Amino acid sequence: MKLNVSWVEIPSEVIPHTNRDSDGDLDVIAVGVAEAFEREGVSEVVEIDPGKVVMAGILTSRMVEDPFLYLDSKRWGGKYFSGDVSASLAEVMAFALLEAKFGVKLTEVLPMRHVKYLGFTPDGVVDAKLYPKLISFLGGKGALYINTRGTMRWSPSWIIRNLRRDLIQVEKVRYPDAYAMLMYLVRERGWRMMVGVVKP
Amino acid sequence: MNCLDQLRKAYILSWVGDREFVERTWRECRKELSEEGLRERVGKVLERADREWEIPSLLREEGIEGESLVREALGELLERLYRTTEEREVRRNEYVIYSVSDLGLKKVVRGYCERCYGYRSVNLEGGFGVRYEQMVYLETTGDADEALSTLLKDIFD
């Protein structure tokens, strides 16, 4: 299957962190990134092996049995799944994307979605220094945190709302000098993955 | 094996159904993967923050680093594995630790193969098999052990 990916870079210094920043900053970034996704369109097409999607499905948080089957567009009921389930499906595709594009071993991603209720971690972490392709893509080495969400329908307001929340969530572990990818799977637009890459 | 590697292995073996290994990992690693009082310190920071987006810098100010938070989360994951792993009848041979679930018509094999590497998928009688690094998964209507050796043939010939 072909996954249509858009990459948008988010430099760490534009994200508000201290009391010198203001409330509006986060909105400005979220709107800016959402617009960038629209403007950029598909930056690249990544070929994904269905067998590896099966394996990714086993290693992710397994909130649904056989996530692979649920990725079918007629089975994916959009909003009759909770955010938890659609995010699990996005998680599967996110793992598969990291594997296909950067050679990140599925077994080397540490999954943390199981314990997201603790409130201080995103969905997973990868040690970027083990993967040369990842080092050159990110322009440095360190921990790479990933956060995933999925939706059936695309809407700018959905992504703006979630970017705000996800940025805060990954910054809790990423700030100030690691990396993060905020990954959004939009099923309605074929196999579309929008990724915001936060760099220090 | 360090605790991180052991947790990775336990994560897969939990899926296979090897409760014994998960329990051992829990006993050996739960101390190393959790930090006394960390959650309380995080809680204090959350109380202090007026605005959500200030939390990250306040955490660093308190000396709570990202790595500590990740370690704590992985400790919690280990706790959860310990509480939720369902015990299955685990078989072992020279290469693989595996369990077979009989779903009537179909049999599902989940396995962990320490010495396996790379990726391979095969078609099997009434199903398929996939192998990825140490993980082995297959579904078949035929004989489970035979299917397993088909999938691992290239490694152990």
Short mmCIF file of C-alpha atoms in Angstrom, two decimals:
data_model
loop_
_atom_site.label_atom_id
_atom_site.label_comp_id
_atom_site.label_asym_id
_atom_site.label_seq_id
_atom_site.Cartn_x
_atom_site.Cartn_y
_atom_site.Cartn_z
CA MET A 1 0.00 0.00 0.00
CA LYS A 2 1.09 3.56 -0.64
CA LEU A 3 1.10 6.10 2.15
CA ASN A 4 0.97 9.76 1.10
CA VAL A 5 3.05 11.72 3.54
CA SER A 6 3.35 15.46 4.20
CA TRP A 7 6.19 16.76 6.33
CA VAL A 8 6.12 20.13 8.03
CA GLU A 9 8.89 21.36 10.26
CA ILE A 10 8.15 23.07 13.57
CA PRO A 11 11.21 24.75 15.13
CA SER A 12 11.29 24.46 18.91
CA GLU A 13 11.82 28.20 19.45
CA VAL A 14 8.43 29.16 18.01
CA ILE A 15 6.62 27.02 20.59
CA PRO A 16 5.74 28.95 23.76
CA HIS A 17 7.47 27.61 26.89
CA THR A 18 8.03 30.35 29.43
CA ASN A 19 6.15 33.30 30.90
CA ARG A 20 7.83 35.55 28.35
CA ASP A 21 5.55 33.97 25.75
CA SER A 22 1.85 34.56 25.43
CA ASP A 23 -1.33 32.54 25.21
CA GLY A 24 -1.91 33.33 21.57
CA ASP A 25 1.41 31.85 20.40
CA LEU A 26 0.19 28.28 20.46
CA ASP A 27 -2.85 29.17 18.33
CA VAL A 28 -0.67 30.93 15.80
CA ILE A 29 1.58 27.87 15.44
CA ALA A 30 -1.29 25.41 15.24
CA VAL A 31 -3.02 27.46 12.53
CA GLY A 32 0.28 27.92 10.70
CA VAL A 33 1.07 24.21 10.69
CA ALA A 34 -2.45 23.28 9.56
CA GLU A 35 -2.14 25.75 6.67
CA ALA A 36 1.27 24.37 5.79
CA PHE A 37 -0.19 20.85 5.54
CA GLU A 38 -2.82 22.16 3.10
CA ARG A 39 -0.34 24.19 1.10
CA GLU A 40 2.37 21.53 0.86
CA GLY A 41 0.07 18.72 -0.18
CA VAL A 42 1.75 15.35 -0.49
CA SER A 43 5.53 15.68 -0.13
CA GLU A 44 6.29 12.05 -0.74
CA VAL A 45 4.77 8.62 -1.27
CA VAL A 46 6.09 5.81 0.92
CA GLU A 47 5.47 2.19 -0.02
CA ILE A 48 4.42 0.10 2.96
CA ASP A 49 4.50 -3.67 3.18
CA PRO A 50 1.16 -5.03 4.51
CA GLY A 51 3.01 -7.81 6.37
CA LYS A 52 4.85 -5.20 8.37
CA VAL A 53 1.59 -3.46 9.15
CA VAL A 54 0.44 -6.74 10.73
CA MET A 55 3.58 -6.78 12.87
CA ALA A 56 3.24 -3.11 13.77
CA GLY A 57 -0.33 -3.86 14.83
CA ILE A 58 0.93 -6.44 17.29
CA LEU A 59 3.55 -4.12 18.78
CA THR A 60 1.36 -1.06 19.22
CA SER A 61 -1.13 -0.69 21.98
CA ARG A 62 -3.49 -3.41 20.73
CA MET A 63 -6.68 -1.72 21.77
CA VAL A 64 -8.42 -3.45 18.91
CA GLU A 65 -7.84 -7.00 17.80
CA ASP A 66 -6.32 -7.12 14.29
CA PRO A 67 -5.99 -3.37 13.68
CA PHE A 68 -5.00 -4.15 10.12
CA LEU A 69 -8.57 -5.15 9.25
CA TYR A 70 -9.93 -1.96 10.73
CA LEU A 71 -7.78 0.16 8.46
CA ASP A 72 -10.17 -0.69 5.63
CA SER A 73 -12.14 2.44 4.83
CA LYS A 74 -15.58 0.86 5.10
CA ARG A 75 -14.79 -0.72 8.42
CA TRP A 76 -13.30 2.40 9.85
CA GLY A 77 -16.44 4.00 11.13
CA GLY A 78 -14.85 7.37 11.80
CA LYS A 79 -16.59 8.75 14.79
CA TYR A 80 -18.21 5.62 15.96
CA PHE A 81 -14.78 4.75 17.15
CA SER A 82 -13.47 6.72 20.07
CA GLY A 83 -10.33 8.78 19.69
CA ASP A 84 -8.48 5.98 21.42
CA VAL A 85 -9.22 3.49 18.68
CA SER A 86 -8.63 5.77 15.71
CA ALA A 87 -5.36 6.84 17.32
CA SER A 88 -4.35 3.19 17.69
CA LEU A 89 -4.86 2.74 13.97
CA ALA A 90 -2.78 5.83 13.29
CA GLU A 91 -0.16 4.44 15.63
CA VAL A 92 0.08 1.28 13.55
CA MET A 93 0.64 3.28 10.36
CA ALA A 94 3.09 5.59 12.14
CA PHE A 95 5.26 2.65 13.22
CA ALA A 96 5.07 1.23 9.70
CA LEU A 97 6.07 4.59 8.20
CA LEU A 98 9.10 4.92 10.48
CA GLU A 99 10.09 1.41 9.48
CA ALA A 100 9.69 1.93 5.75
CA LYS A 101 11.28 5.36 5.49
CA PHE A 102 13.99 5.35 8.16
CA GLY A 103 14.59 1.66 8.79
CA VAL A 104 13.50 2.00 12.42
CA LYS A 105 12.93 -1.52 13.71
CA LEU A 106 9.36 -1.97 14.87
CA THR A 107 10.65 -3.87 17.87
CA GLU A 108 12.87 -0.93 18.89
CA VAL A 109 10.09 1.62 19.26
CA LEU A 110 9.19 1.85 22.93
CA PRO A 111 5.40 2.06 23.11
CA MET A 112 3.96 4.33 25.77
CA ARG A 113 0.37 4.68 24.69
CA HIS A 114 -0.61 1.98 27.19
CA VAL A 115 0.31 4.35 29.99
CA LYS A 116 -0.69 7.67 28.49
CA TYR A 117 -3.09 8.14 31.39
CA LEU A 118 -0.08 9.12 33.49
CA GLY A 119 -0.36 12.40 31.63
CA PHE A 120 3.30 13.09 30.98
CA THR A 121 4.29 11.03 27.95
CA PRO A 122 3.41 10.87 24.26
CA ASP A 123 2.82 7.59 22.38
CA GLY A 124 6.28 6.28 21.78
CA VAL A 125 9.98 6.94 21.69
CA VAL A 126 12.79 5.94 19.35
CA ASP A 127 16.52 6.29 19.90
CA ALA A 128 17.39 8.26 16.77
CA LYS A 129 21.14 7.75 16.99
CA LEU A 130 20.77 4.09 15.97
CA TYR A 131 19.46 5.04 12.54
CA PRO A 132 21.64 7.00 10.09
CA LYS A 133 18.65 7.89 7.89
CA LEU A 134 16.86 9.36 10.86
CA ILE A 135 19.94 11.35 11.92
CA SER A 136 20.28 12.93 8.50
CA PHE A 137 16.54 13.64 8.27
CA LEU A 138 16.42 15.28 11.67
CA GLY A 139 19.82 16.92 11.36
CA GLY A 140 20.99 15.60 14.70
CA LYS A 141 20.68 12.75 17.13
CA GLY A 142 18.79 12.23 20.34
CA ALA A 143 15.48 10.86 21.44
CA LEU A 144 12.63 11.04 18.95
CA TYR A 145 9.20 11.15 20.54
CA ILE A 146 6.16 10.31 18.51
CA ASN A 147 2.54 11.18 19.03
CA THR A 148 -0.23 9.82 16.83
CA ARG A 149 -3.84 10.58 16.06
CA GLY A 150 -6.22 9.41 13.42
CA THR A 151 -9.38 10.70 11.87
CA MET A 152 -11.76 9.66 9.14
CA ARG A 153 -12.56 13.16 7.96
CA TRP A 154 -10.17 16.00 7.37
CA SER A 155 -10.99 19.32 8.91
CA PRO A 156 -8.61 22.17 9.72
CA SER A 157 -10.31 22.75 13.06
CA TRP A 158 -9.66 19.13 14.06
CA ILE A 159 -5.97 19.38 13.36
CA ILE A 160 -5.64 22.83 14.96
CA ARG A 161 -7.32 21.64 18.14
CA ASN A 162 -5.18 18.52 18.32
CA LEU A 163 -1.91 20.23 17.43
CA ARG A 164 -2.41 22.49 20.44
CA ARG A 165 -2.90 19.53 22.75
CA ASP A 166 -0.21 17.33 21.22
CA LEU A 167 2.43 20.04 21.23
CA ILE A 168 1.96 20.48 24.97
CA GLN A 169 2.03 16.74 25.48
CA VAL A 170 5.29 16.07 23.61
CA GLU A 171 7.00 19.15 24.97
CA LYS A 172 6.73 17.70 28.47
CA VAL A 173 9.38 15.16 27.51
CA ARG A 174 11.01 16.71 24.45
CA TYR A 175 11.85 20.22 25.65
CA PRO A 176 14.50 21.52 25.17
CA ASP A 177 16.82 19.38 23.06
CA ALA A 178 15.18 16.22 21.71
CA TYR A 179 13.02 15.64 18.62
CA ALA A 180 9.37 14.87 18.08
CA MET A 181 6.98 13.84 15.34
CA LEU A 182 3.29 14.62 15.59
CA MET A 183 1.63 12.19 13.20
CA TYR A 184 -1.92 12.48 11.91
CA LEU A 185 -3.52 9.80 9.75
CA VAL A 186 -6.42 11.05 7.64
CA ARG A 187 -8.28 8.12 6.13
CA GLU A 188 -10.70 10.06 3.96
CA ARG A 189 -7.88 11.30 1.76
CA GLY A 190 -6.64 7.88 0.75
CA TRP A 191 -3.72 6.85 2.91
CA ARG A 192 -2.63 10.23 4.06
CA MET A 193 -0.21 10.90 6.89
CA MET A 194 0.56 14.43 8.00
CA VAL A 195 3.63 14.78 10.13
CA GLY A 196 4.79 17.80 12.09
CA VAL A 197 8.47 17.45 12.95
CA VAL A 198 9.61 19.38 16.03
CA LYS A 199 13.32 20.15 16.04
CA PRO A 200 15.39 21.88 18.71
CA MET B 1 20.51 -8.01 29.50
CA ASN B 2 19.68 -4.51 30.68
CA CYS B 3 16.20 -3.67 31.84
CA LEU B 4 15.23 -1.83 28.68
CA ASP B 5 16.08 -4.82 26.49
CA GLN B 6 14.43 -7.11 28.97
CA LEU B 7 11.27 -5.00 28.88
CA ARG B 8 11.23 -5.19 25.09
CA LYS B 9 11.51 -8.96 25.30
CA ALA B 10 8.85 -9.11 28.01
CA TYR B 11 6.52 -7.03 25.84
CA ILE B 12 6.68 -9.63 23.08
CA LEU B 13 6.58 -12.59 25.46
CA SER B 14 3.53 -11.08 27.13
CA TRP B 15 1.83 -11.28 23.75
CA VAL B 16 3.03 -14.88 23.37
CA GLY B 17 1.64 -15.68 26.80
CA ASP B 18 4.82 -16.42 28.76
CA ARG B 19 3.75 -15.05 32.11
CA GLU B 20 6.75 -16.46 33.89
CA PHE B 21 9.19 -14.27 31.98
CA VAL B 22 7.03 -11.18 32.49
CA GLU B 23 6.93 -11.86 36.22
CA ARG B 24 10.67 -12.31 36.36
CA THR B 25 11.25 -9.05 34.51
CA TRP B 26 8.87 -7.32 36.87
CA ARG B 27 10.74 -8.59 39.90
CA GLU B 28 14.14 -7.68 38.49
CA CYS B 29 13.38 -4.35 36.86
CA ARG B 30 10.53 -2.58 38.60
CA LYS B 31 12.93 -0.79 40.98
CA GLU B 32 15.18 0.36 38.19
CA LEU B 33 12.27 1.61 36.08
CA SER B 34 10.64 3.75 38.69
CA GLU B 35 11.81 6.67 40.71
CA GLU B 36 10.64 7.25 44.24
CA GLY B 37 8.51 10.37 44.52
CA LEU B 38 8.74 11.40 40.86
CA ARG B 39 5.01 11.40 40.28
CA GLU B 40 4.43 13.56 43.32
CA ARG B 41 7.00 16.04 42.05
CA VAL B 42 5.30 16.10 38.65
CA GLY B 43 1.98 16.65 40.42
CA LYS B 44 3.38 19.66 42.27
CA VAL B 45 4.55 21.19 39.00
CA LEU B 46 1.11 20.70 37.45
CA GLU B 47 -0.44 22.52 40.39
CA ARG B 48 2.00 25.39 40.04
CA ALA B 49 1.44 25.94 36.30
CA ASP B 50 -1.11 28.59 35.42
CA ARG B 51 -0.99 27.80 31.74
CA GLU B 52 -0.61 24.34 30.27
CA TRP B 53 2.16 25.24 27.85
CA GLU B 54 4.38 26.38 30.70
CA ILE B 55 4.47 22.88 32.17
CA PRO B 56 7.43 21.63 30.06
CA SER B 57 9.81 24.40 31.12
CA LEU B 58 8.61 24.20 34.74
CA LEU B 59 9.36 20.46 34.76
CA ARG B 60 12.92 21.13 33.58
CA GLU B 61 13.28 23.89 36.18
CA GLU B 62 12.44 21.31 38.84
CA GLY B 63 15.13 19.06 37.42
CA ILE B 64 12.69 16.54 35.98
CA GLU B 65 14.18 15.45 32.67
CA GLY B 66 12.41 13.81 29.74
CA GLU B 67 14.35 10.59 30.24
CA SER B 68 13.15 10.24 33.84
CA LEU B 69 9.56 10.63 32.68
CA VAL B 70 10.04 8.03 29.99
CA ARG B 71 11.63 5.62 32.47
CA GLU B 72 8.71 6.12 34.82
CA ALA B 73 6.23 5.47 32.01
CA LEU B 74 8.05 2.28 31.03
CA GLY B 75 7.97 1.20 34.67
CA GLU B 76 4.22 1.65 34.60
CA LEU B 77 4.05 -0.32 31.35
CA LEU B 78 5.92 -3.16 33.06
CA GLU B 79 3.47 -3.01 35.98
CA ARG B 80 0.61 -3.27 33.51
CA LEU B 81 2.17 -6.18 31.67
CA TYR B 82 2.59 -7.92 35.00
CA ARG B 83 -1.07 -7.42 35.88
CA THR B 84 -2.58 -8.14 32.47
CA THR B 85 -0.52 -10.87 30.80
CA GLU B 86 -2.70 -13.87 30.19
CA GLU B 87 -0.96 -17.13 30.74
CA ARG B 88 -1.01 -19.46 27.77
CA GLU B 89 0.47 -22.89 27.44
CA VAL B 90 3.96 -22.07 26.20
CA ARG B 91 5.98 -24.50 24.14
CA ARG B 92 9.70 -24.28 23.62
CA ASN B 93 12.04 -25.78 21.12
CA GLU B 94 15.64 -25.05 20.31
CA TYR B 95 14.80 -21.81 18.55
CA VAL B 96 11.41 -20.51 19.51
CA ILE B 97 9.25 -19.89 22.54
CA TYR B 98 5.69 -20.06 21.25
CA SER B 99 2.05 -20.59 22.02
CA VAL B 100 -0.68 -22.05 19.86
CA SER B 101 -4.23 -20.77 20.14
CA ASP B 102 -6.79 -23.10 18.66
CA LEU B 103 -9.68 -21.12 17.21
CA GLY B 104 -11.51 -24.17 15.92
CA LEU B 105 -10.89 -24.04 12.20
CA LYS B 106 -7.82 -21.87 12.47
CA LYS B 107 -4.75 -22.07 14.63
CA VAL B 108 -2.82 -18.98 15.60
CA VAL B 109 0.85 -19.23 16.58
CA ARG B 110 2.60 -16.44 18.42
CA GLY B 111 6.28 -16.79 19.03
CA TYR B 112 9.55 -15.27 20.15
CA CYS B 113 12.70 -16.39 18.38
CA GLU B 114 15.87 -15.05 19.98
CA ARG B 115 18.17 -15.80 17.06
CA CYS B 116 15.88 -14.70 14.24
CA TYR B 117 16.49 -11.51 12.29
CA GLY B 118 15.10 -9.69 9.29
CA TYR B 119 11.67 -10.03 7.79
CA ARG B 120 9.91 -12.79 5.93
CA SER B 121 6.33 -13.57 5.02
CA VAL B 122 4.97 -16.82 3.59
CA ASN B 123 1.64 -18.19 2.44
CA LEU B 124 0.49 -21.17 4.45
CA GLU B 125 -2.27 -23.72 4.18
CA GLY B 126 -5.38 -21.62 4.81
CA GLY B 127 -3.46 -18.66 6.16
CA PHE B 128 -0.18 -16.82 6.30
CA GLY B 129 2.92 -16.43 8.39
CA VAL B 130 5.05 -13.38 9.13
CA ARG B 131 8.35 -13.11 10.91
CA TYR B 132 9.88 -9.82 11.93
CA GLU B 133 13.13 -9.71 13.91
CA GLN B 134 12.35 -11.83 17.00
CA MET B 135 8.60 -11.90 16.47
CA VAL B 136 6.79 -14.75 14.83
CA TYR B 137 3.12 -14.79 13.92
CA LEU B 138 1.12 -17.20 11.82
CA GLU B 139 -2.40 -18.33 11.09
CA THR B 140 -3.11 -21.67 9.50
CA THR B 141 -5.74 -24.36 9.11
CA GLY B 142 -3.01 -26.98 8.84
CA ASP B 143 -0.53 -28.27 11.42
CA ALA B 144 0.85 -25.48 13.59
CA ASP B 145 4.34 -26.92 14.15
CA GLU B 146 4.80 -27.71 10.50
CA ALA B 147 3.77 -24.17 9.57
CA LEU B 148 6.21 -22.78 12.11
CA SER B 149 9.13 -24.67 10.66
CA THR B 150 8.14 -23.53 7.16
CA LEU B 151 8.31 -19.92 8.31
CA LEU B 152 11.68 -20.35 10.02
CA LYS B 153 13.21 -22.66 7.48
CA ASP B 154 15.61 -20.14 5.94
CA ILE B 155 17.18 -19.36 9.30
CA PHE B 156 17.68 -22.84 10.70
CA ASP B 157 18.44 -24.99 7.72
#
